[in-house]
Amino acid sequence: MYPLPFAQMEARSGQPDCDNHFLHTNVFLRHASGSAGEAEHDIETILTQAAVAKRRVWVSSILFAQLRPSMFVPGRFDTLDHLARYIRSLATLVTPDPNTMLRVARLRDAKWQRPAEVREAGEKPRTLSFGDAIEIASALWVKEAAGVTDLKFLMFDDWSSTDAKGGGRLSLLRLQDYAQDARANSDVMAAVRLTRIQPQLRANSIPQSEPAG
């Protein structure tokens, strides 16, 4: 992985709690558009600490691929360039190296399925999207290679109950529910063990657990 700017990577095993946040792209985008809702205060606190107290906040460089000029609406940031400069000045951007991209491929190849006893009739295995796989693999690199063992991966989850049927989108916050055969796949197990929570840091987080079996 190549974090930007290209700084020396020190071990982070003993870092304070405010140094261990990896923000999913959708967290940053909702913050930029002012649509983070009740989570806005917590996101603002994390980013303010990153700017003022020099706490490290991690973000995948895939975020910049989401900054489409045609979709930009002035609000918290006057221009798209203003937003891009803000991100670069505040976050440690993580760009996947070839080994991490191979992990992305393995995560996308995995079949995520709920146990038979809770599976809906006709419910099919689902796969991670390319973007979500990059986000998870990047967060796992920060946890494993950069030594941030207590990393917290913050995200908004747009998953709905209807996604549990058929071949709907895979919920990142509920990966453990779809990891029936996880113990036979080290990449799936690593993703399941990654702490994934919503930006409401003091409440409304979905407890994480390892799959049974």
Tab-separated table of C-alpha atoms in Angstrom:
chain	number	residue	atom	x	y	z
A	1	MET	CA	0.000	0.000	0.000
A	2	TYR	CA	1.112	3.550	-0.639
A	3	PRO	CA	-0.294	6.070	1.854
A	4	LEU	CA	-0.292	9.674	0.676
A	5	PRO	CA	1.559	11.802	1.459
A	6	PHE	CA	4.523	9.411	1.264
A	7	ALA	CA	5.459	9.451	4.945
A	8	GLN	CA	7.324	6.926	7.077
A	9	MET	CA	4.860	4.408	8.483
A	10	GLU	CA	5.420	3.856	12.200
A	11	ALA	CA	3.836	1.103	14.319
A	12	ARG	CA	0.465	2.232	15.672
A	13	SER	CA	-0.264	-0.467	18.226
A	14	GLY	CA	-0.421	1.966	21.135
A	15	GLN	CA	-2.119	4.909	19.487
A	16	PRO	CA	-4.953	6.787	21.210
A	17	ASP	CA	-8.529	5.996	20.229
A	18	CYS	CA	-8.808	9.039	17.975
A	19	ASP	CA	-6.049	7.682	15.698
A	20	ASN	CA	-7.830	4.531	14.603
A	21	HIS	CA	-10.604	5.601	12.226
A	22	PHE	CA	-10.904	4.474	8.615
A	23	LEU	CA	-13.736	6.335	6.885
A	24	HIS	CA	-15.678	4.651	4.103
A	25	THR	CA	-16.045	6.901	1.069
A	26	ASN	CA	-19.763	7.356	1.753
A	27	VAL	CA	-18.995	8.894	5.165
A	28	PHE	CA	-16.803	11.596	3.638
A	29	LEU	CA	-19.238	12.278	0.799
A	30	ARG	CA	-22.233	12.627	3.104
A	31	HIS	CA	-20.253	14.915	5.373
A	32	ALA	CA	-19.258	17.054	2.378
A	33	SER	CA	-22.872	17.359	1.230
A	34	GLY	CA	-24.233	17.969	4.740
A	35	SER	CA	-26.391	14.842	4.609
A	36	ALA	CA	-24.854	12.827	7.449
A	37	GLY	CA	-27.847	13.396	9.722
A	38	GLU	CA	-27.423	12.483	13.383
A	39	ALA	CA	-23.874	11.284	12.719
A	40	GLU	CA	-22.696	14.745	11.704
A	41	HIS	CA	-21.420	15.680	15.166
A	42	ASP	CA	-19.296	12.540	15.496
A	43	ILE	CA	-17.853	12.891	12.000
A	44	GLU	CA	-17.088	16.553	12.612
A	45	THR	CA	-15.346	15.657	15.884
A	46	ILE	CA	-13.150	13.041	14.203
A	47	LEU	CA	-12.185	15.367	11.349
A	48	THR	CA	-11.569	18.312	13.657
A	49	GLN	CA	-9.246	16.203	15.791
A	50	ALA	CA	-7.446	15.128	12.625
A	51	ALA	CA	-6.959	18.758	11.592
A	52	VAL	CA	-6.195	20.335	14.975
A	53	ALA	CA	-4.687	17.557	17.075
A	54	LYS	CA	-3.023	15.840	14.105
A	55	ARG	CA	-4.883	12.601	14.687
A	56	ARG	CA	-4.649	10.248	11.753
A	57	VAL	CA	-7.767	9.554	9.699
A	58	TRP	CA	-7.523	6.936	6.965
A	59	VAL	CA	-9.428	7.047	3.658
A	60	SER	CA	-9.176	4.942	0.504
A	61	SER	CA	-7.919	6.859	-2.528
A	62	ILE	CA	-10.934	5.451	-4.386
A	63	LEU	CA	-12.739	8.425	-2.835
A	64	PHE	CA	-11.388	10.695	-5.569
A	65	ALA	CA	-13.011	8.522	-8.245
A	66	GLN	CA	-16.363	9.442	-6.680
A	67	LEU	CA	-15.832	13.205	-7.052
A	68	ARG	CA	-17.647	13.569	-10.361
A	69	PRO	CA	-17.849	17.243	-11.396
A	70	SER	CA	-21.370	16.803	-12.769
A	71	MET	CA	-22.587	15.566	-9.376
A	72	PHE	CA	-20.977	18.287	-7.257
A	73	VAL	CA	-23.317	20.710	-5.502
A	74	PRO	CA	-21.810	23.670	-3.599
A	75	GLY	CA	-22.591	23.603	0.088
A	76	ARG	CA	-20.106	22.901	2.839
A	77	PHE	CA	-17.454	23.311	0.114
A	78	ASP	CA	-17.708	26.043	-2.523
A	79	THR	CA	-15.907	24.164	-5.284
A	80	LEU	CA	-14.822	20.630	-6.094
A	81	ASP	CA	-11.178	21.733	-5.900
A	82	HIS	CA	-11.838	23.044	-2.388
A	83	LEU	CA	-13.197	19.643	-1.345
A	84	ALA	CA	-10.288	17.771	-2.940
A	85	ARG	CA	-7.735	19.999	-1.181
A	86	TYR	CA	-9.535	19.496	2.118
A	87	ILE	CA	-9.366	15.718	1.792
A	88	ARG	CA	-5.690	15.723	0.841
A	89	SER	CA	-4.786	18.036	3.723
A	90	LEU	CA	-6.689	16.055	6.324
A	91	ALA	CA	-6.651	12.349	5.520
A	92	THR	CA	-4.010	9.707	5.049
A	93	LEU	CA	-4.974	8.321	1.664
A	94	VAL	CA	-4.387	4.626	1.105
A	95	THR	CA	-3.822	3.369	-2.429
A	96	PRO	CA	-3.791	-0.418	-2.916
A	97	ASP	CA	-0.626	-2.162	-4.074
A	98	PRO	CA	-0.772	-5.341	-6.224
A	99	ASN	CA	-0.964	-7.682	-3.224
A	100	THR	CA	-3.904	-5.756	-1.818
A	101	MET	CA	-5.634	-5.803	-5.195
A	102	LEU	CA	-5.212	-9.579	-5.253
A	103	ARG	CA	-7.016	-9.623	-1.907
A	104	VAL	CA	-9.747	-7.484	-3.478
A	105	ALA	CA	-10.116	-10.142	-6.177
A	106	ARG	CA	-10.337	-12.923	-3.589
A	107	LEU	CA	-12.921	-11.019	-1.545
A	108	ARG	CA	-15.016	-10.481	-4.679
A	109	ASP	CA	-14.699	-14.137	-5.605
A	110	ALA	CA	-16.000	-15.296	-2.216
A	111	LYS	CA	-19.637	-16.362	-2.032
A	112	TRP	CA	-21.325	-14.683	0.905
A	113	GLN	CA	-24.350	-16.630	2.102
A	114	ARG	CA	-26.451	-16.906	5.232
A	115	PRO	CA	-26.859	-20.234	7.068
A	116	ALA	CA	-29.479	-22.536	5.610
A	117	GLU	CA	-31.732	-22.282	8.666
A	118	VAL	CA	-32.279	-18.524	8.200
A	119	ARG	CA	-32.034	-18.341	4.417
A	120	GLU	CA	-35.088	-17.212	2.446
A	121	ALA	CA	-36.475	-19.483	-0.258
A	122	GLY	CA	-34.531	-18.824	-3.439
A	123	GLU	CA	-31.997	-16.638	-1.670
A	124	LYS	CA	-28.742	-16.645	-3.605
A	125	PRO	CA	-25.148	-16.083	-2.461
A	126	ARG	CA	-24.026	-12.527	-2.985
A	127	THR	CA	-20.699	-10.901	-3.745
A	128	LEU	CA	-18.905	-7.757	-2.643
A	129	SER	CA	-18.963	-4.854	-5.048
A	130	PHE	CA	-15.620	-3.762	-6.469
A	131	GLY	CA	-15.661	-0.511	-4.515
A	132	ASP	CA	-16.566	-2.128	-1.194
A	133	ALA	CA	-13.901	-4.798	-1.685
A	134	ILE	CA	-11.267	-2.092	-2.207
A	135	GLU	CA	-12.471	-0.247	0.890
A	136	ILE	CA	-12.282	-3.404	3.043
A	137	ALA	CA	-8.927	-4.533	1.653
A	138	SER	CA	-7.513	-1.035	2.232
A	139	ALA	CA	-8.794	-0.987	5.819
A	140	LEU	CA	-7.299	-4.437	6.397
A	141	TRP	CA	-3.944	-3.159	5.131
A	142	VAL	CA	-4.068	-0.341	7.687
A	143	LYS	CA	-4.936	-2.830	10.426
A	144	GLU	CA	-2.343	-5.448	9.502
A	145	ALA	CA	0.559	-3.708	7.757
A	146	ALA	CA	0.354	-0.301	9.445
A	147	GLY	CA	-0.227	-1.917	12.844
A	148	VAL	CA	-3.529	-0.225	13.734
A	149	THR	CA	-4.852	-3.330	15.448
A	150	ASP	CA	-7.915	-1.606	16.925
A	151	LEU	CA	-8.963	0.037	13.656
A	152	LYS	CA	-12.606	1.130	13.413
A	153	PHE	CA	-14.082	1.135	9.906
A	154	LEU	CA	-16.843	3.767	9.861
A	155	MET	CA	-19.552	3.597	7.218
A	156	PHE	CA	-23.161	4.329	6.385
A	157	ASP	CA	-25.088	1.217	5.467
A	158	ASP	CA	-27.886	1.708	2.934
A	159	TRP	CA	-28.833	-1.956	3.186
A	160	SER	CA	-32.539	-2.662	3.607
A	161	SER	CA	-34.499	-5.710	4.691
A	162	THR	CA	-35.459	-6.416	1.087
A	163	ASP	CA	-31.782	-6.998	0.294
A	164	ALA	CA	-31.939	-10.182	2.363
A	165	LYS	CA	-33.992	-11.761	-0.412
A	166	GLY	CA	-32.794	-12.790	-3.834
A	167	GLY	CA	-29.415	-11.413	-4.868
A	168	GLY	CA	-29.509	-8.020	-3.162
A	169	ARG	CA	-26.544	-5.899	-2.168
A	170	LEU	CA	-24.303	-7.255	0.557
A	171	SER	CA	-24.422	-5.306	3.818
A	172	LEU	CA	-20.908	-4.437	5.004
A	173	LEU	CA	-22.128	-4.005	8.568
A	174	ARG	CA	-23.646	-7.499	8.515
A	175	LEU	CA	-20.871	-9.441	6.802
A	176	GLN	CA	-20.771	-11.933	9.668
A	177	ASP	CA	-24.358	-12.933	8.871
A	178	TYR	CA	-23.306	-13.970	5.364
A	179	ALA	CA	-20.064	-15.771	6.220
A	180	GLN	CA	-21.300	-19.309	6.704
A	181	ASP	CA	-18.047	-20.877	5.496
A	182	ALA	CA	-15.753	-18.101	6.675
A	183	ARG	CA	-13.380	-20.298	8.672
A	184	ALA	CA	-12.207	-21.903	5.431
A	185	ASN	CA	-11.332	-18.506	3.919
A	186	SER	CA	-8.741	-16.328	5.641
A	187	ASP	CA	-9.690	-13.197	3.680
A	188	VAL	CA	-13.355	-13.525	4.575
A	189	MET	CA	-12.424	-14.123	8.219
A	190	ALA	CA	-10.223	-11.003	8.215
A	191	ALA	CA	-13.096	-8.938	6.806
A	192	VAL	CA	-15.530	-10.321	9.376
A	193	ARG	CA	-13.131	-9.574	12.229
A	194	LEU	CA	-12.648	-5.983	11.069
A	195	THR	CA	-14.593	-3.680	13.376
A	196	ARG	CA	-17.294	-2.114	11.201
A	197	ILE	CA	-19.570	0.469	12.775
A	198	GLN	CA	-21.779	3.383	11.803
A	199	PRO	CA	-20.475	6.905	12.467
A	200	GLN	CA	-22.683	7.247	15.556
A	201	LEU	CA	-19.748	6.219	17.702
A	202	ARG	CA	-21.524	6.123	21.054
A	203	ALA	CA	-24.777	4.476	20.000
A	204	ASN	CA	-26.594	2.596	17.261
A	205	SER	CA	-23.544	0.551	16.279
A	206	ILE	CA	-24.176	-2.974	15.100
A	207	PRO	CA	-22.245	-5.488	17.260
A	208	GLN	CA	-19.721	-7.523	15.345
A	209	SER	CA	-19.299	-11.236	15.878
A	210	GLU	CA	-17.512	-14.135	14.278
A	211	PRO	CA	-19.593	-16.684	12.398
A	212	ALA	CA	-20.442	-19.858	14.210
A	213	GLY	CA	-19.180	-23.224	13.114
